Tab-separated table of C-alpha atoms and ligand atoms in Angstrom:
chain	number	residue	atom	x	y	z
E	1379	MET	CA	-0.214	-0.090	-0.092
E	1380	ILE	CA	1.083	3.488	-0.891
E	1381	TYR	CA	-0.811	5.849	1.338
E	1382	LEU	CA	-0.542	9.596	0.225
E	1383	ASP	CA	-3.416	11.259	2.001
E	1384	TYR	CA	-1.697	12.200	5.178
E	1385	SER	CA	-3.654	15.406	5.317
E	1386	ALA	CA	-7.070	13.682	5.457
E	1387	THR	CA	-5.860	11.606	8.189
E	1388	THR	CA	-2.632	10.035	9.568
E	1389	PRO	CA	-2.021	6.326	10.905
E	1390	VAL	CA	-1.888	6.230	14.680
E	1391	SER	CA	1.859	5.881	15.754
E	1392	LYS	CA	2.836	2.632	17.465
E	1393	GLU	CA	3.971	4.753	20.965
E	1394	VAL	CA	0.801	6.696	20.768
E	1395	LEU	CA	-1.225	3.300	20.409
E	1396	ASP	CA	0.443	1.834	23.038
E	1397	SER	CA	-0.202	4.543	25.608
E	1398	TYR	CA	-3.684	4.570	24.377
E	1399	ILE	CA	-3.924	0.646	25.055
E	1400	LYS	CA	-2.371	0.938	28.335
E	1401	VAL	CA	-4.319	3.796	29.776
E	1402	THR	CA	-7.871	2.148	28.466
E	1403	ARG	CA	-6.581	-1.152	30.580
E	1404	ASP	CA	-4.956	0.296	33.506
E	1405	TYR	CA	-7.006	3.659	34.192
E	1406	ILE	CA	-10.749	2.689	34.481
E	1407	GLY	CA	-11.856	5.360	36.982
E	1408	ASN	CA	-13.758	8.330	35.694
E	1409	PRO	CA	-11.426	11.089	36.179
E	1410	ASN	CA	-14.264	13.099	37.917
E	1411	SER	CA	-14.936	10.634	40.553
E	1412	LEU	CA	-14.016	11.265	44.256
E	1413	HIS	CA	-12.556	7.603	45.077
E	1414	SER	CA	-8.891	6.593	44.528
E	1415	LEU	CA	-9.429	5.067	41.027
E	1416	GLY	CA	-10.990	8.390	40.055
E	1417	MET	CA	-8.040	10.302	41.569
E	1418	LYS	CA	-5.667	8.045	39.874
E	1419	SER	CA	-7.225	8.980	36.298
E	1420	ASN	CA	-7.584	12.650	37.473
E	1421	GLU	CA	-3.638	12.991	38.191
E	1422	LEU	CA	-2.698	11.258	34.913
E	1423	MET	CA	-4.941	13.859	32.999
E	1424	LYS	CA	-3.532	16.505	34.738
E	1425	SER	CA	-0.070	15.419	33.756
E	1426	ALA	CA	-1.013	15.117	30.207
E	1427	THR	CA	-2.413	18.473	30.212
E	1428	LYS	CA	0.625	19.989	31.909
E	1429	GLN	CA	2.737	18.474	29.188
E	1430	ILE	CA	0.628	19.832	26.462
E	1431	SER	CA	0.724	23.055	28.046
E	1432	GLU	CA	4.559	22.993	28.284
E	1433	VAL	CA	4.939	22.032	24.683
E	1434	LEU	CA	2.686	24.646	23.646
E	1435	ASP	CA	3.818	27.318	25.841
E	1436	ILE	CA	0.667	27.958	27.051
E	1437	LYS	CA	-1.488	27.640	30.499
E	1438	THR	CA	-3.336	24.518	31.370
E	1439	GLU	CA	-6.435	26.455	32.061
E	1440	GLU	CA	-6.235	27.341	28.268
E	1441	ILE	CA	-6.749	23.966	27.343
E	1442	VAL	CA	-10.155	22.550	26.271
E	1443	TYR	CA	-10.380	18.921	25.094
E	1444	THR	CA	-12.783	18.605	22.184
E	1445	SER	CA	-13.618	15.717	19.862
E	1446	GLY	CA	-11.413	17.053	17.125
E	1447	ALA	CA	-10.990	20.324	15.135
E	1448	THR	CA	-14.664	20.464	13.788
E	1449	GLU	CA	-15.842	20.759	17.491
E	1450	ALA	CA	-13.166	22.993	18.156
E	1451	ASN	CA	-13.934	25.483	15.685
E	1452	ASN	CA	-17.706	25.340	16.752
E	1453	LEU	CA	-16.742	25.911	20.273
E	1454	ALA	CA	-14.460	28.646	19.474
E	1455	ILE	CA	-16.578	30.660	17.084
E	1456	ILE	CA	-19.994	29.890	18.257
E	1457	GLY	CA	-19.006	30.001	21.992
E	1458	TYR	CA	-17.243	33.060	21.584
E	1459	CYS	CA	-19.903	34.969	19.412
E	1460	LEU	CA	-22.696	33.993	21.916
E	1461	LYS	CA	-20.797	35.298	24.558
E	1462	ASN	CA	-19.845	38.499	23.424
E	1463	THR	CA	-22.808	39.817	21.369
E	1464	ARG	CA	-22.900	43.202	23.017
E	1465	LEU	CA	-19.493	44.042	21.394
E	1466	GLY	CA	-20.942	43.597	17.918
E	1467	LYS	CA	-22.565	41.192	15.774
E	1468	ASN	CA	-20.042	40.778	12.842
E	1469	ILE	CA	-17.130	38.199	11.880
E	1470	VAL	CA	-14.841	38.041	9.187
E	1471	VAL	CA	-13.478	34.896	7.653
E	1472	SER	CA	-11.146	34.136	4.713
E	1473	LYS	CA	-11.888	32.169	1.513
E	1474	LEU	CA	-9.676	29.551	2.432
E	1475	GLU	CA	-11.293	28.120	5.422
E	1476	HIS	CA	-12.310	24.387	6.199
E	1477	PRO	CA	-15.994	23.470	5.319
E	1478	SER	CA	-16.701	23.411	9.141
E	1479	ILE	CA	-16.037	26.972	9.509
E	1480	TYR	CA	-18.552	28.066	6.654
E	1481	GLY	CA	-21.080	25.499	8.267
E	1482	ILE	CA	-20.564	27.677	11.560
E	1483	CYS	CA	-21.061	30.872	9.448
E	1484	ASP	CA	-24.215	29.466	8.010
E	1485	TYR	CA	-25.691	28.928	11.856
E	1486	LEU	CA	-24.341	32.236	13.141
E	1487	LYS	CA	-26.390	34.108	10.285
E	1488	THR	CA	-29.431	32.558	11.399
E	1489	GLN	CA	-28.722	34.081	14.888
E	1490	GLY	CA	-28.510	37.496	13.543
E	1491	PHE	CA	-24.667	37.744	12.858
E	1492	THR	CA	-23.260	39.224	9.591
E	1493	VAL	CA	-20.246	37.163	8.131
E	1494	SER	CA	-17.499	39.102	6.024
E	1495	TYR	CA	-15.362	37.483	3.541
E	1496	VAL	CA	-11.767	38.970	3.359
E	1497	GLU	CA	-9.915	38.840	-0.090
E	1498	ASN	CA	-6.636	37.104	-0.537
E	1499	THR	CA	-3.995	37.557	-2.975
E	1500	LYS	CA	-2.983	35.794	-6.055
E	1501	GLU	CA	-0.418	34.098	-3.698
E	1502	GLY	CA	-3.142	33.021	-1.323
E	1503	LEU	CA	-1.850	35.351	1.432
E	1504	ILE	CA	-4.759	37.255	3.213
E	1505	ASP	CA	-4.955	40.887	1.668
E	1506	PHE	CA	-3.722	42.997	4.575
E	1507	GLU	CA	-5.516	46.231	2.904
E	1508	ASP	CA	-8.972	44.424	2.693
E	1509	LEU	CA	-8.568	42.861	6.264
E	1510	SER	CA	-8.323	46.337	7.295
E	1511	LYS	CA	-11.502	47.493	5.504
E	1512	LYS	CA	-13.384	44.428	6.648
E	1513	VAL	CA	-12.618	44.441	10.488
E	1514	THR	CA	-15.119	47.342	11.555
E	1515	ALA	CA	-16.363	48.623	14.872
E	1516	GLU	CA	-19.099	45.700	14.702
E	1517	THR	CA	-16.349	42.931	14.182
E	1518	ILE	CA	-16.110	40.744	17.197
E	1519	LEU	CA	-14.099	37.755	15.760
E	1520	VAL	CA	-11.776	36.821	12.756
E	1521	SER	CA	-11.162	33.413	11.699
E	1522	ILE	CA	-8.154	32.590	9.322
E	1523	VAL	CA	-6.969	29.076	8.778
E	1524	GLY	CA	-3.210	28.806	9.683
E	1525	VAL	CA	-2.336	26.519	7.029
E	1526	ASN	CA	-5.071	25.953	4.310
E	1527	SER	CA	-6.058	22.461	3.831
E	1528	GLU	CA	-5.789	22.125	0.162
E	1529	LEU	CA	-3.005	24.090	-1.227
E	1530	GLY	CA	-1.110	24.036	2.176
E	1531	ILE	CA	-0.938	27.993	2.219
E	1532	ARG	CA	0.476	29.307	5.566
E	1533	GLN	CA	-0.597	32.697	6.806
E	1534	PRO	CA	1.341	35.156	8.703
E	1535	LEU	CA	-0.771	35.142	11.890
E	1536	LYS	CA	1.191	37.588	13.914
E	1537	THR	CA	1.099	40.409	11.378
E	1538	LEU	CA	-2.763	39.474	10.605
E	1539	ARG	CA	-3.494	40.175	14.361
E	1540	GLN	CA	-1.735	43.055	14.533
E	1541	ILE	CA	-3.646	44.720	11.632
E	1542	ILE	CA	-6.964	43.399	13.194
E	1543	LYS	CA	-6.153	44.910	16.615
E	1544	LYS	CA	-5.039	48.170	14.847
E	1545	GLN	CA	-8.646	48.176	13.582
E	1546	ASN	CA	-10.433	47.133	16.351
E	1547	GLU	CA	-8.902	46.258	19.838
E	1548	ASN	CA	-11.735	44.203	20.798
E	1549	THR	CA	-11.769	41.982	17.844
E	1550	VAL	CA	-10.193	38.250	18.583
E	1551	LEU	CA	-8.150	35.899	16.223
E	1552	HIS	CA	-9.219	32.460	15.783
E	1553	SER	CA	-7.150	30.230	13.987
E	1554	ASP	CA	-7.892	26.724	12.530
E	1555	LEU	CA	-4.363	25.164	13.139
E	1556	THR	CA	-5.139	21.614	12.165
E	1557	GLN	CA	-3.010	21.486	9.144
E	1558	ALA	CA	-0.428	23.726	10.891
E	1559	ILE	CA	0.480	21.819	14.237
E	1560	GLY	CA	3.521	19.524	13.926
E	1561	LYS	CA	4.357	20.623	10.347
E	1562	VAL	CA	5.311	24.048	10.967
E	1563	ASN	CA	6.467	26.451	13.820
E	1564	VAL	CA	3.304	28.078	15.345
E	1565	ASN	CA	3.163	30.370	18.415
E	1566	LEU	CA	-0.308	30.293	20.038
E	1567	HIS	CA	0.437	33.638	21.476
E	1568	ASP	CA	-0.140	35.171	18.032
E	1569	VAL	CA	-3.848	34.112	18.425
E	1570	ASP	CA	-6.509	34.064	20.745
E	1571	LEU	CA	-8.278	30.999	20.017
E	1572	ALA	CA	-6.972	27.843	17.826
E	1573	SER	CA	-8.114	24.638	16.869
E	1574	ILE	CA	-6.078	21.392	16.948
E	1575	SER	CA	-6.904	17.869	15.947
E	1576	GLY	CA	-5.147	14.824	17.116
E	1577	HIS	CA	-5.667	12.559	13.898
E	1578	LYS	CA	-3.679	14.681	11.653
E	1579	ILE	CA	-0.550	14.187	13.836
E	1580	TYR	CA	-0.693	10.385	14.143
E	1581	GLY	CA	-2.745	10.437	16.928
E	1582	PRO	CA	-6.229	8.805	17.388
E	1583	LYS	CA	-9.518	10.223	15.674
E	1584	GLY	CA	-11.960	11.550	18.232
E	1585	ILE	CA	-9.627	14.024	20.106
E	1586	GLY	CA	-8.661	17.536	19.646
E	1587	MET	CA	-8.479	20.555	21.782
E	1588	LEU	CA	-9.253	24.325	21.513
E	1589	TYR	CA	-6.626	26.622	22.801
E	1590	LYS	CA	-8.464	29.612	24.416
E	1591	SER	CA	-6.220	32.460	25.850
E	1592	GLU	CA	-7.170	33.084	29.391
E	1593	LYS	CA	-7.892	36.549	28.667
E	1594	ILE	CA	-11.107	35.817	26.724
E	1595	GLN	CA	-14.758	34.216	27.757
E	1596	ILE	CA	-16.546	31.951	25.804
E	1597	GLN	CA	-20.016	30.158	26.182
E	1598	PRO	CA	-20.293	26.269	26.319
E	1599	ILE	CA	-22.196	24.687	23.247
E	1600	ILE	CA	-22.529	21.685	24.976
E	1601	HIS	CA	-24.337	21.900	28.273
E	1602	GLY	CA	-24.198	20.194	31.281
E	1603	THR	CA	-21.770	20.908	34.091
E	1604	GLU	CA	-20.031	24.025	34.948
E	1605	GLU	CA	-17.176	23.130	32.345
E	1606	LEU	CA	-16.595	24.555	28.964
E	1607	ARG	CA	-17.279	21.030	27.426
E	1608	SER	CA	-19.319	18.850	29.743
E	1609	GLY	CA	-19.095	15.065	29.393
E	1610	THR	CA	-16.784	12.397	30.955
E	1611	PRO	CA	-13.129	13.239	29.404
E	1612	CYS	CA	-11.877	10.288	27.303
E	1613	LEU	CA	-8.546	9.722	29.408
E	1614	PRO	CA	-6.984	7.270	26.961
E	1615	LEU	CA	-7.347	9.529	23.895
E	1616	ILE	CA	-6.150	12.246	26.017
E	1617	ILE	CA	-2.910	10.636	26.939
E	1618	ALA	CA	-2.634	9.517	23.221
E	1619	PHE	CA	-3.180	13.224	22.201
E	1620	SER	CA	-0.800	14.542	24.480
E	1621	LYS	CA	1.873	12.120	23.302
E	1622	ALA	CA	1.140	12.377	19.618
E	1623	LEU	CA	1.348	16.245	19.957
E	1624	ARG	CA	4.708	16.215	21.876
E	1625	LEU	CA	5.879	13.624	19.205
E	1626	ALA	CA	4.786	15.939	16.271
E	1627	ILE	CA	6.186	19.151	17.833
E	1628	THR	CA	9.632	17.662	19.009
E	1629	ASN	CA	10.171	16.124	15.491
E	1630	GLU	CA	8.798	18.713	13.401
E	1631	THR	CA	11.912	20.535	11.974
E	1632	LYS	CA	13.413	17.120	11.298
E	1633	ASN	CA	10.192	15.762	9.655
E	1634	GLU	CA	9.736	18.768	7.474
E	1635	SER	CA	13.166	18.459	6.062
E	1636	VAL	CA	12.218	14.898	4.716
E	1637	VAL	CA	8.875	16.002	3.412
E	1638	LYS	CA	10.562	19.185	1.551
E	1639	LEU	CA	12.714	16.657	-0.368
E	1640	LEU	CA	9.981	14.326	-1.433
E	1641	ASN	CA	7.971	17.605	-2.408
E	1642	ASP	CA	10.730	18.654	-4.773
E	1643	LYS	CA	10.713	15.517	-6.292
E	1644	LEU	CA	7.044	15.517	-6.760
E	1645	THR	CA	7.017	19.067	-7.958
E	1646	ALA	CA	9.753	18.338	-10.657
E	1647	THR	CA	8.084	15.201	-12.014
E	1648	ILE	CA	4.672	16.506	-12.307
E	1649	ALA	CA	5.851	19.848	-13.759
E	1650	LYS	CA	6.963	17.418	-16.949
E	1651	TYR	CA	3.381	17.030	-17.777
E	1652	PRO	CA	2.224	19.790	-19.810
E	1653	LYS	CA	-1.711	19.718	-19.443
E	1654	ILE	CA	-1.301	19.215	-15.727
E	1655	MET	CA	-1.652	22.399	-13.596
E	1656	ILE	CA	0.394	22.496	-10.362
E	1657	ASN	CA	-1.507	24.518	-7.474
E	1658	LYS	CA	1.175	25.943	-5.543
E	1659	THR	CA	2.074	29.435	-4.268
E	1660	ASN	CA	5.602	30.601	-2.277
E	1661	TYR	CA	3.260	30.332	0.694
E	1662	SER	CA	2.622	26.475	0.342
E	1663	ILE	CA	3.908	24.094	2.732
E	1664	PRO	CA	5.698	21.156	1.555
E	1665	HIS	CA	3.351	18.480	3.137
E	1666	ILE	CA	0.602	19.272	0.552
E	1667	PHE	CA	1.122	18.753	-2.994
E	1668	ASN	CA	-2.097	19.862	-5.147
E	1669	LEU	CA	-2.650	19.511	-8.712
E	1670	SER	CA	-5.322	19.840	-11.443
E	1671	LEU	CA	-5.825	17.220	-13.923
E	1672	MET	CA	-7.828	19.548	-16.107
E	1673	ASN	CA	-8.907	16.512	-18.642
E	1674	ILE	CA	-9.577	13.938	-16.327
E	1675	LYS	CA	-12.351	13.707	-13.562
E	1676	PRO	CA	-10.414	13.189	-10.072
E	1677	GLU	CA	-12.544	10.752	-8.886
E	1678	THR	CA	-11.887	8.395	-11.823
E	1679	PHE	CA	-8.296	9.044	-11.286
E	1680	ILE	CA	-8.547	8.075	-7.268
E	1681	HIS	CA	-10.129	5.020	-7.836
E	1682	ALA	CA	-7.656	3.943	-10.863
E	1683	LEU	CA	-4.957	4.681	-8.515
E	1684	GLU	CA	-6.744	2.711	-5.715
E	1685	LYS	CA	-6.865	-0.422	-7.737
E	1686	ARG	CA	-2.963	-0.165	-7.614
E	1687	ASP	CA	-3.080	0.355	-3.825
E	1688	ILE	CA	-2.388	3.625	-3.928
E	1689	TYR	CA	-4.456	6.447	-1.877
E	1690	VAL	CA	-4.358	9.874	-2.697
E	1691	GLY	CA	-7.034	12.520	-1.831
E	1692	SER	CA	-9.311	14.859	-3.799
E	1693	ASN	CA	-9.677	18.849	-2.277
E	1694	THR	CA	-10.355	17.825	1.388
E	1695	ALA	CA	-11.810	14.688	2.805
E	1696	CYS	CA	-14.687	16.899	4.124
E	1697	ALA	CA	-15.841	18.360	1.055
E	1698	LYS	CA	-16.143	15.030	-0.989
E	1699	GLY	CA	-16.875	15.876	-4.892
E	1700	GLU	CA	-17.596	19.569	-4.255
E	1701	ILE	CA	-15.838	22.206	-6.316
E	1702	SER	CA	-12.393	23.348	-4.736
E	1703	SER	CA	-13.386	26.872	-3.077
E	1704	THR	CA	-9.577	27.381	-2.317
E	1705	ILE	CA	-8.728	26.908	-6.016
E	1706	MET	CA	-11.634	29.309	-6.995
E	1707	ALA	CA	-10.295	32.057	-4.403
E	1708	ILE	CA	-6.911	31.741	-5.801
E	1709	TYR	CA	-7.030	30.890	-9.395
E	1710	GLY	CA	-10.797	31.738	-10.290
E	1711	ASP	CA	-10.619	28.958	-12.732
E	1712	GLU	CA	-13.615	26.624	-12.527
E	1713	LYS	CA	-12.181	23.779	-14.498
E	1714	ARG	CA	-8.816	23.702	-12.389
E	1715	ALA	CA	-11.186	23.756	-9.167
E	1716	ASN	CA	-13.251	21.066	-10.441
E	1717	THR	CA	-10.290	18.537	-11.251
E	1718	SER	CA	-7.831	18.925	-8.362
E	1719	LEU	CA	-5.899	15.954	-6.765
E	1720	ARG	CA	-4.172	16.576	-3.325
E	1721	ILE	CA	-1.107	14.255	-2.626
E	1722	SER	CA	-0.185	14.819	0.937
E	1723	LEU	CA	3.151	13.781	2.233
E	1724	SER	CA	4.663	12.516	5.441
E	1725	HIS	CA	8.096	11.704	6.930
E	1726	LEU	CA	6.916	8.164	6.934
E	1727	THR	CA	6.731	8.135	2.864
E	1728	SER	CA	9.639	6.605	1.403
E	1729	PHE	CA	11.296	7.816	-1.828
E	1730	ASP	CA	10.931	4.121	-3.050
E	1731	ASP	CA	7.097	4.660	-2.742
E	1732	LEU	CA	7.101	7.925	-4.254
E	1733	ASN	CA	8.818	6.545	-7.230
E	1734	LYS	CA	6.096	3.653	-7.366
E	1735	PHE	CA	3.482	6.324	-7.246
E	1736	LEU	CA	5.106	8.447	-9.695
E	1737	TYR	CA	5.238	5.239	-12.106
E	1738	SER	CA	1.613	4.502	-11.580
E	1739	PHE	CA	0.569	7.974	-11.887
E	1740	ASP	CA	2.120	7.915	-15.301
E	1741	ILE	CA	0.180	4.798	-16.697
E	1742	VAL	CA	-2.916	5.900	-15.096
E	1743	TYR	CA	-2.735	9.334	-16.236
E	1744	ASN	CA	-1.907	8.469	-20.036
E	1745	LYS	CA	-4.720	5.736	-20.055
E	1746	LEU	CA	-7.239	8.171	-18.789
E	1747	LEU	CA	-6.275	11.082	-20.969
E	1748	GLU	CA	-6.600	8.706	-24.024
E	1749	LEU	CA	-9.980	7.900	-22.774
E	1750	GLY	CA	-11.155	11.422	-22.566
E	1751	TRP	CA	-13.392	13.155	-20.170
E	1752	GLU	CA	-16.584	11.919	-21.464
E	1753	ASN	CA	-15.919	8.246	-22.408
E	1754	GLU	CA	-14.277	7.240	-18.839
S	876	LIG	N1	-9.842	21.780	9.667
S	876	LIG	C1	-9.080	21.707	8.932
S	876	LIG	C2	-8.191	22.786	8.184
S	876	LIG	C3	-8.916	20.384	8.305
S	876	LIG	O1	-7.839	20.007	7.551
S	876	LIG	C4	-9.841	19.537	9.020
S	876	LIG	C5	-9.742	18.182	8.695
S	876	LIG	N2	-9.947	17.798	7.142
S	876	LIG	C6	-10.930	19.708	9.811
S	876	LIG	C7	-10.683	21.142	10.496
S	876	LIG	C8	-11.665	18.900	10.849
S	876	LIG	O2	-11.055	18.235	11.631
S	876	LIG	P1	-11.500	16.981	12.562
S	876	LIG	O3	-11.589	16.094	11.789
S	876	LIG	O4	-10.490	16.789	13.573
S	876	LIG	O5	-13.044	17.245	13.009
């Protein structure tokens, strides 16, 4: 098997899975129970939270565990908006967000909020001037994805926040860091709220977190107890997530250099196909390689590769079969946006696998090109 869809999800690393199993087996107590088994679980949870706070350089009180980034995005944006309505009812988002952000915007519109969409440059960077214009006295929150999931475009969050604060010092910045954490260096002090997911960093599915600066207030979206996120904490998932996060951040630079070499090889080879468009800007991180087949349907291509036990992605796993809004926002070309493939790389990808992939890519591409769009 050759797996090249790491931005959709990653396999759980051995150490992480081992700790998940160990905690499931050895810590049966509910961390909220008063007896010794509960206290034992609670202590383990506290130490994992402390380790996360250290690796992210934040306070333990600033961590809220969630089921993943989608829930963290919901809690951050809806939780902040509902709590701070008195400050205004406008939010600003980019055109490069994950579909979950647009779903949240649609919901907030039903609650009387207005949503403004900030423009980006041809390179995919947020247009600073437009951001200054879009942030008004009514704007309470701006949400900008740290690394875009389709083209891997990375935003200068610190600068964006300075621009936002200059316009309105009460406006907070949320960033979906799902594709950024463990891939590039991120400073959580550059944002007020941030979403992180476990299954993109070799951790299990079903766990993630929201970073919430202690300076700001949000309202729960899941109600039950006094907590910001009610429900029994899933200790094995939290421990596994903590381990995955520490491994991802510690090995980030080393892993990034491996991925960069793989990306260089991929780019140089795919650039030789005259009809294929490479969707990449100077701000794309090397872990994500996006191309548009132009004359072939991506679904057909993905399934043809699958028959060879090779797995690549379409735009994002969460927007199956839909036109790529990111490619539209950057290139404004429907055909390009309708025919994209995402090949996402990992430090686990070997050059041998990449060569095998490129060999199969060539065969599948030439065969499908010959058949033509209509005859597939
Ligand atoms: N945001 C981004 C940028 C993503 O790439 C994804 C996963 N496709 C998500 C959010 C959703 O994450 P989760 O599966 O943890 O809810």
